[in-house]
PDB file of C-alpha atoms and ligand atoms in Angstrom:
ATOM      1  CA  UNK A   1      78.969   4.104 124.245  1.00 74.00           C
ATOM      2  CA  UNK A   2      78.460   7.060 125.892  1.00 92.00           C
ATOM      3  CA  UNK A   3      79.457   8.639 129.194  1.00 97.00           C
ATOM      4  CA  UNK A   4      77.051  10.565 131.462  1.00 97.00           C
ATOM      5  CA  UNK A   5      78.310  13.341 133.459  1.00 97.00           C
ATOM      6  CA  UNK A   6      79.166  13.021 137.635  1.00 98.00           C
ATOM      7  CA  UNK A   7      77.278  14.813 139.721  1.00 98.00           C
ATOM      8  CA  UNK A   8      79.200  16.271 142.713  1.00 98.00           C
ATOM      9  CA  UNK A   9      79.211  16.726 145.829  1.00 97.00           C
ATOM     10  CA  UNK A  10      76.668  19.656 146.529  1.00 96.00           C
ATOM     11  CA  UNK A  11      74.194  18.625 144.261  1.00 98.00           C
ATOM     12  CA  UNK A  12      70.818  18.743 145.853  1.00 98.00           C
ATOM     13  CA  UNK A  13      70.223  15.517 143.569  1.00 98.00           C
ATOM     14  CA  UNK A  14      72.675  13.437 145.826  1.00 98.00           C
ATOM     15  CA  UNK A  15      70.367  14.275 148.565  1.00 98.00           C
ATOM     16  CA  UNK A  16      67.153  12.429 147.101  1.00 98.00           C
ATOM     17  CA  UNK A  17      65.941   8.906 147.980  1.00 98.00           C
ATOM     18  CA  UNK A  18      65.487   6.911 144.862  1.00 98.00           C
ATOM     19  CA  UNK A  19      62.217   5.395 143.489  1.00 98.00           C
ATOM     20  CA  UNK A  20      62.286   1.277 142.689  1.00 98.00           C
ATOM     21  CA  UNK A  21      62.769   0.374 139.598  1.00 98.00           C
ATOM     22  CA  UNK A  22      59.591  -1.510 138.320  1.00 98.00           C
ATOM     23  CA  UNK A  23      60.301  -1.699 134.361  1.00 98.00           C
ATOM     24  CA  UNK A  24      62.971  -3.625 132.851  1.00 98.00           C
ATOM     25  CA  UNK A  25      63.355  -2.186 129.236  1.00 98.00           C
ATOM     26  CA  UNK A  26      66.097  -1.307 126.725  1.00 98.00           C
ATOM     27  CA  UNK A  27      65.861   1.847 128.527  1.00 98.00           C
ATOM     28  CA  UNK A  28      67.023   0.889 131.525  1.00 98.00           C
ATOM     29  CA  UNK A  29      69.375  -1.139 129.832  1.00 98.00           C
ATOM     30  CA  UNK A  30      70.652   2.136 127.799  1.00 98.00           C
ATOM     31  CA  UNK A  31      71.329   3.286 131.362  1.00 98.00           C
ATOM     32  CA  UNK A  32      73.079   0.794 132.412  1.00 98.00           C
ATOM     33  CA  UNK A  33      75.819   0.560 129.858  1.00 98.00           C
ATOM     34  CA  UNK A  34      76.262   4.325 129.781  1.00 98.00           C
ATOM     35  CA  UNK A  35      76.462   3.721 133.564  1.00 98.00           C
ATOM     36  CA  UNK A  36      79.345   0.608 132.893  1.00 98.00           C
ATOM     37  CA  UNK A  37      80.935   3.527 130.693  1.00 98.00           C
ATOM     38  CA  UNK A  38      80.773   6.247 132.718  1.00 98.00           C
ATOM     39  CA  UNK A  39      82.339   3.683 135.863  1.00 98.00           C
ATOM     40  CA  UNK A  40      85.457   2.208 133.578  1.00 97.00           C
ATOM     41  CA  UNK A  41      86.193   6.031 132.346  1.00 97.00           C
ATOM     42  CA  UNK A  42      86.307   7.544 136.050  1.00 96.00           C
ATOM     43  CA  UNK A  43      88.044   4.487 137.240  1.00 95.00           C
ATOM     44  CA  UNK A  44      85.648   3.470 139.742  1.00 95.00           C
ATOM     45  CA  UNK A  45      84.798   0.905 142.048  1.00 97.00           C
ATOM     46  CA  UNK A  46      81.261   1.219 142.348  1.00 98.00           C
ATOM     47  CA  UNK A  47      78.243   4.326 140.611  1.00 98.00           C
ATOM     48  CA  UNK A  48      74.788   4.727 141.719  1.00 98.00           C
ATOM     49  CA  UNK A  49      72.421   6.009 139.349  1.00 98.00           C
ATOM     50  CA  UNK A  50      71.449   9.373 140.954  1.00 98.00           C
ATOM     51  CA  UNK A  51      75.490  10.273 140.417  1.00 98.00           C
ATOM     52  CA  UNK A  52      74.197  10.346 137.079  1.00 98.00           C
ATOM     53  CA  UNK A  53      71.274  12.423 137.605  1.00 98.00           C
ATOM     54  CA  UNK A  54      68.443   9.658 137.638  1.00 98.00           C
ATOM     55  CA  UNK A  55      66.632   8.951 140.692  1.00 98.00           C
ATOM     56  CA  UNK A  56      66.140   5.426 140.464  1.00 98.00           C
ATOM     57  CA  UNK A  57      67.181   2.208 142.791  1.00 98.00           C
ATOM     58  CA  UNK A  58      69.773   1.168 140.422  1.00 98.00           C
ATOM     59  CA  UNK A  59      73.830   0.859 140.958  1.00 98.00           C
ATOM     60  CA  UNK A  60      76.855  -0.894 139.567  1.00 98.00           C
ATOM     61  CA  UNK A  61      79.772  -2.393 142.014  1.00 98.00           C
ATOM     62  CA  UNK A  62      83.182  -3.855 140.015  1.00 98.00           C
ATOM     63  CA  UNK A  63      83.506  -7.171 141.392  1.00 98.00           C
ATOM     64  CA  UNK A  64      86.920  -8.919 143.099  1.00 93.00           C
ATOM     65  CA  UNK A  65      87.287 -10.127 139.722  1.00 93.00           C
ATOM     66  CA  UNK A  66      86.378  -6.609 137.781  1.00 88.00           C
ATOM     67  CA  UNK A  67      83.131  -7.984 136.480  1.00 97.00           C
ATOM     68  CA  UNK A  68      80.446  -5.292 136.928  1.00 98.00           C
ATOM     69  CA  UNK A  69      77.728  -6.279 138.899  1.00 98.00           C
ATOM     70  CA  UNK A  70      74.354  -4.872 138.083  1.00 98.00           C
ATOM     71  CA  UNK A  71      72.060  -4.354 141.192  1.00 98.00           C
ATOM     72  CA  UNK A  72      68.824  -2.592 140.312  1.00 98.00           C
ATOM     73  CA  UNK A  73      66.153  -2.532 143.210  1.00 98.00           C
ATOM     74  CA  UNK A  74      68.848  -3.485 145.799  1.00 99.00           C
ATOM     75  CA  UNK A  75      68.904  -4.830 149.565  1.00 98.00           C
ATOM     76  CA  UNK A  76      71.489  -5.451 152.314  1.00 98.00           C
ATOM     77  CA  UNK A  77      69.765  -8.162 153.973  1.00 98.00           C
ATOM     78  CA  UNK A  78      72.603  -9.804 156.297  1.00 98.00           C
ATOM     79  CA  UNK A  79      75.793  -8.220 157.223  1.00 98.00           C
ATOM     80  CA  UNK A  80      78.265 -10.046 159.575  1.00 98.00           C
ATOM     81  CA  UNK A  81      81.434  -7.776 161.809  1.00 98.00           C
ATOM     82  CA  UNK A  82      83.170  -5.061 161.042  1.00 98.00           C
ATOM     83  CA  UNK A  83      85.804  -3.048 159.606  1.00 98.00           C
ATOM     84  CA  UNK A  84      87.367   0.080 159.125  1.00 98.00           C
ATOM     85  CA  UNK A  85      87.875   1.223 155.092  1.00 98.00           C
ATOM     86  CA  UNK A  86      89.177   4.021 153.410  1.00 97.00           C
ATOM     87  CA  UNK A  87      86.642   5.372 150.860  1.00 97.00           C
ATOM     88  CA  UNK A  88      86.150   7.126 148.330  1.00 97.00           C
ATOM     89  CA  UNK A  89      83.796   8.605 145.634  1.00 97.00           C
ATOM     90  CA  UNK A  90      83.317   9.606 142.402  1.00 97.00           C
ATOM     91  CA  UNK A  91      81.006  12.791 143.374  1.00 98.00           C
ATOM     92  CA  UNK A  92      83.513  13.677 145.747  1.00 96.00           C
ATOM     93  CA  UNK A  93      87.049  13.998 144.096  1.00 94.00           C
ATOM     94  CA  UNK A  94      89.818  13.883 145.438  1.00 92.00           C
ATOM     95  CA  UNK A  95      88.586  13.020 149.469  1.00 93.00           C
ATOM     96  CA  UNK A  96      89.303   9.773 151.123  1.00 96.00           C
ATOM     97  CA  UNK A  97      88.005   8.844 154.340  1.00 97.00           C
ATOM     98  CA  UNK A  98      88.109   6.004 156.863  1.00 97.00           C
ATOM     99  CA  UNK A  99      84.682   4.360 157.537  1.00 98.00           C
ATOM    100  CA  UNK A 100      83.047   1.513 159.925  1.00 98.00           C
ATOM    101  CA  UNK A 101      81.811  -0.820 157.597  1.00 98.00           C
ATOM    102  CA  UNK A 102      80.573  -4.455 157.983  1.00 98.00           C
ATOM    103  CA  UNK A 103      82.955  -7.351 157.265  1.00 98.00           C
ATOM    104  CA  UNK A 104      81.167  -9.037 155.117  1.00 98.00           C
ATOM    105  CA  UNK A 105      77.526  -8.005 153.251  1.00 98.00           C
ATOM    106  CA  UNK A 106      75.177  -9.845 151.197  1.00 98.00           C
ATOM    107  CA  UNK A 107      72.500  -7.801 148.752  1.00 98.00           C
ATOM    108  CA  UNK A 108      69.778  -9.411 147.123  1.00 98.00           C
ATOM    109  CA  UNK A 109      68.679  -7.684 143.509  1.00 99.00           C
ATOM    110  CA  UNK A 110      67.601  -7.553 140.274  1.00 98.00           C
ATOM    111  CA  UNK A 111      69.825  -7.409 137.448  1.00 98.00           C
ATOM    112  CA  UNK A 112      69.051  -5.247 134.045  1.00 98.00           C
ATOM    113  CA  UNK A 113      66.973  -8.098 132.612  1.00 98.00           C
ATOM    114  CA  UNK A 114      64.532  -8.242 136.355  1.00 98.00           C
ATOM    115  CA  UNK A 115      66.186 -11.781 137.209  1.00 98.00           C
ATOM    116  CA  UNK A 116      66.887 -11.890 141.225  1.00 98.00           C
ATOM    117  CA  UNK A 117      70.436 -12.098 141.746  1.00 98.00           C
ATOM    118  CA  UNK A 118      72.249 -12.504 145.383  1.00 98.00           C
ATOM    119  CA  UNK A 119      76.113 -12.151 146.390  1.00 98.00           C
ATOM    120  CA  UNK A 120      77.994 -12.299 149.326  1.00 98.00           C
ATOM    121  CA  UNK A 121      80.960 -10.238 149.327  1.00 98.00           C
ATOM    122  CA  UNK A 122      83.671  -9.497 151.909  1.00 98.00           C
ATOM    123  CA  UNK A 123      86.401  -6.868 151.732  1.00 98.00           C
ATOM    124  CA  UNK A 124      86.112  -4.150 149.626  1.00 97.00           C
ATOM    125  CA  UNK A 125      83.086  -5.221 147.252  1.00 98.00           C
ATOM    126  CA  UNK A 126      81.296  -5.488 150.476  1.00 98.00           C
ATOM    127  CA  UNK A 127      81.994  -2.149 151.032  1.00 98.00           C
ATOM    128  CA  UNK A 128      80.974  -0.740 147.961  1.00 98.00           C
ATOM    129  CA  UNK A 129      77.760  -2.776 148.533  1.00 98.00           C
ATOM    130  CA  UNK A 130      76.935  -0.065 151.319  1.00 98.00           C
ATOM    131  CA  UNK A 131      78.662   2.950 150.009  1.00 98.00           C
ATOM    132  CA  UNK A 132      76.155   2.500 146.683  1.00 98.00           C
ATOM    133  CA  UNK A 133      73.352   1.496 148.433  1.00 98.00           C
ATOM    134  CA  UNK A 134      73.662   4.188 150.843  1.00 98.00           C
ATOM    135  CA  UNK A 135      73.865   6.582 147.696  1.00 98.00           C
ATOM    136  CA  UNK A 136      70.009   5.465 146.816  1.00 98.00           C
ATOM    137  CA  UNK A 137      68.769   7.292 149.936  1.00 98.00           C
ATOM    138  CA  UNK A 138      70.535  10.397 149.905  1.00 98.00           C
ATOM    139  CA  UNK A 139      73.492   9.561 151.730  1.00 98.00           C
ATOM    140  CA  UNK A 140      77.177  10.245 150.907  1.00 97.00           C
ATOM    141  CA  UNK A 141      79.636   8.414 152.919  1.00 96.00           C
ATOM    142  CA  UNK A 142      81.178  11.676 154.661  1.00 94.00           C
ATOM    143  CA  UNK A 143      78.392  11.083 157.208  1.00 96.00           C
ATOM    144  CA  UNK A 144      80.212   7.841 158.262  1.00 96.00           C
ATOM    145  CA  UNK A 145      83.777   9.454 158.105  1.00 97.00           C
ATOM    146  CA  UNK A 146      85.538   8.820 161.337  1.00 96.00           C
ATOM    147  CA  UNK A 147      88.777  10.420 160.176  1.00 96.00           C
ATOM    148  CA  UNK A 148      90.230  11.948 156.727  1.00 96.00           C
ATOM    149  CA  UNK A 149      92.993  10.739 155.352  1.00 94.00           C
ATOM    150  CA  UNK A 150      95.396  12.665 152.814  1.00 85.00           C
ATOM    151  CA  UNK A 151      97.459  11.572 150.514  1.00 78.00           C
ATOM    152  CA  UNK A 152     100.310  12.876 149.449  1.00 68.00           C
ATOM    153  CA  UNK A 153     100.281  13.679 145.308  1.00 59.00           C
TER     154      UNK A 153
HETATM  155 NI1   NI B   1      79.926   7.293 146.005  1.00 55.81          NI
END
């Protein structure tokens, strides 16, 4: 077990687009689980690998269920109406934001073993779907933020 330091917000590394993934070794699979214990640690509902300083097309989102699902090389390919989310993220503590998302998102994969996987997801799994992927190409969600919302501590 071991947990890999968050890279924040102002991090030039959170700017970068990822490269694919093209080997699936016990490398990547190292990654992976440090990733899975980095996630449960911080609480969170989704990490993408370059918020743990490695610039590759990999990212974890905790399913409705908690199950972590592993999406290495991943791609929204069908999204279906909106709505409007709260988000957060791990790089950027303590910051919540409302966000246009689609209703319901389907990404196609890999998982950690270079098997194709698929899910469809609604709610908030299918946001995390976009807020991670969006991660892999240098995006945080601020740039989506419509309106901030505070909480009171
Ligand atoms: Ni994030």
């Amino acid at each position: 077990m071991a947990i890999r330091n968050i890279v924040k917000e102002g991090d030039e590394i959170l700017t970068k687009v990822c490269r694919p993934v093209t080997v699936f070794d016990d490398r990547l699979r190292t990654l992976v689980q440090d990733m899975k214990d980095t996630l449960a640690k911080a609480n969170g509902a989704g990490l993408a690998a370059p918020q743990v300083g490695v610039l590759k097309r990999l990212v974890l989102v905790a399913d409705d269920n908690d199950e972590i699902l592993v999406l290495v090389n991943p791609v929204i390919t069908h999204t279906e109406g909106t709505q409007t989310p709260t988000e957060g993220c791990l790089s950027v503590p303590g910051v919540w934001g409302k966000t246009v998302r689609p209703a319901k998102v389907t990404v196609e994969a890999q998982d950690e073993y270079g098997n194709p996987v698929k899910y469809t997801r609604t709610g908030i799994v299918a946001v995390c779907f976009c807020h991670e992927v969006d991660h892999l190409d240098g995006h945080l969600y601020r740039e989506r933020v419509t309106e901030y919302v505070h909480f009171d501590d």
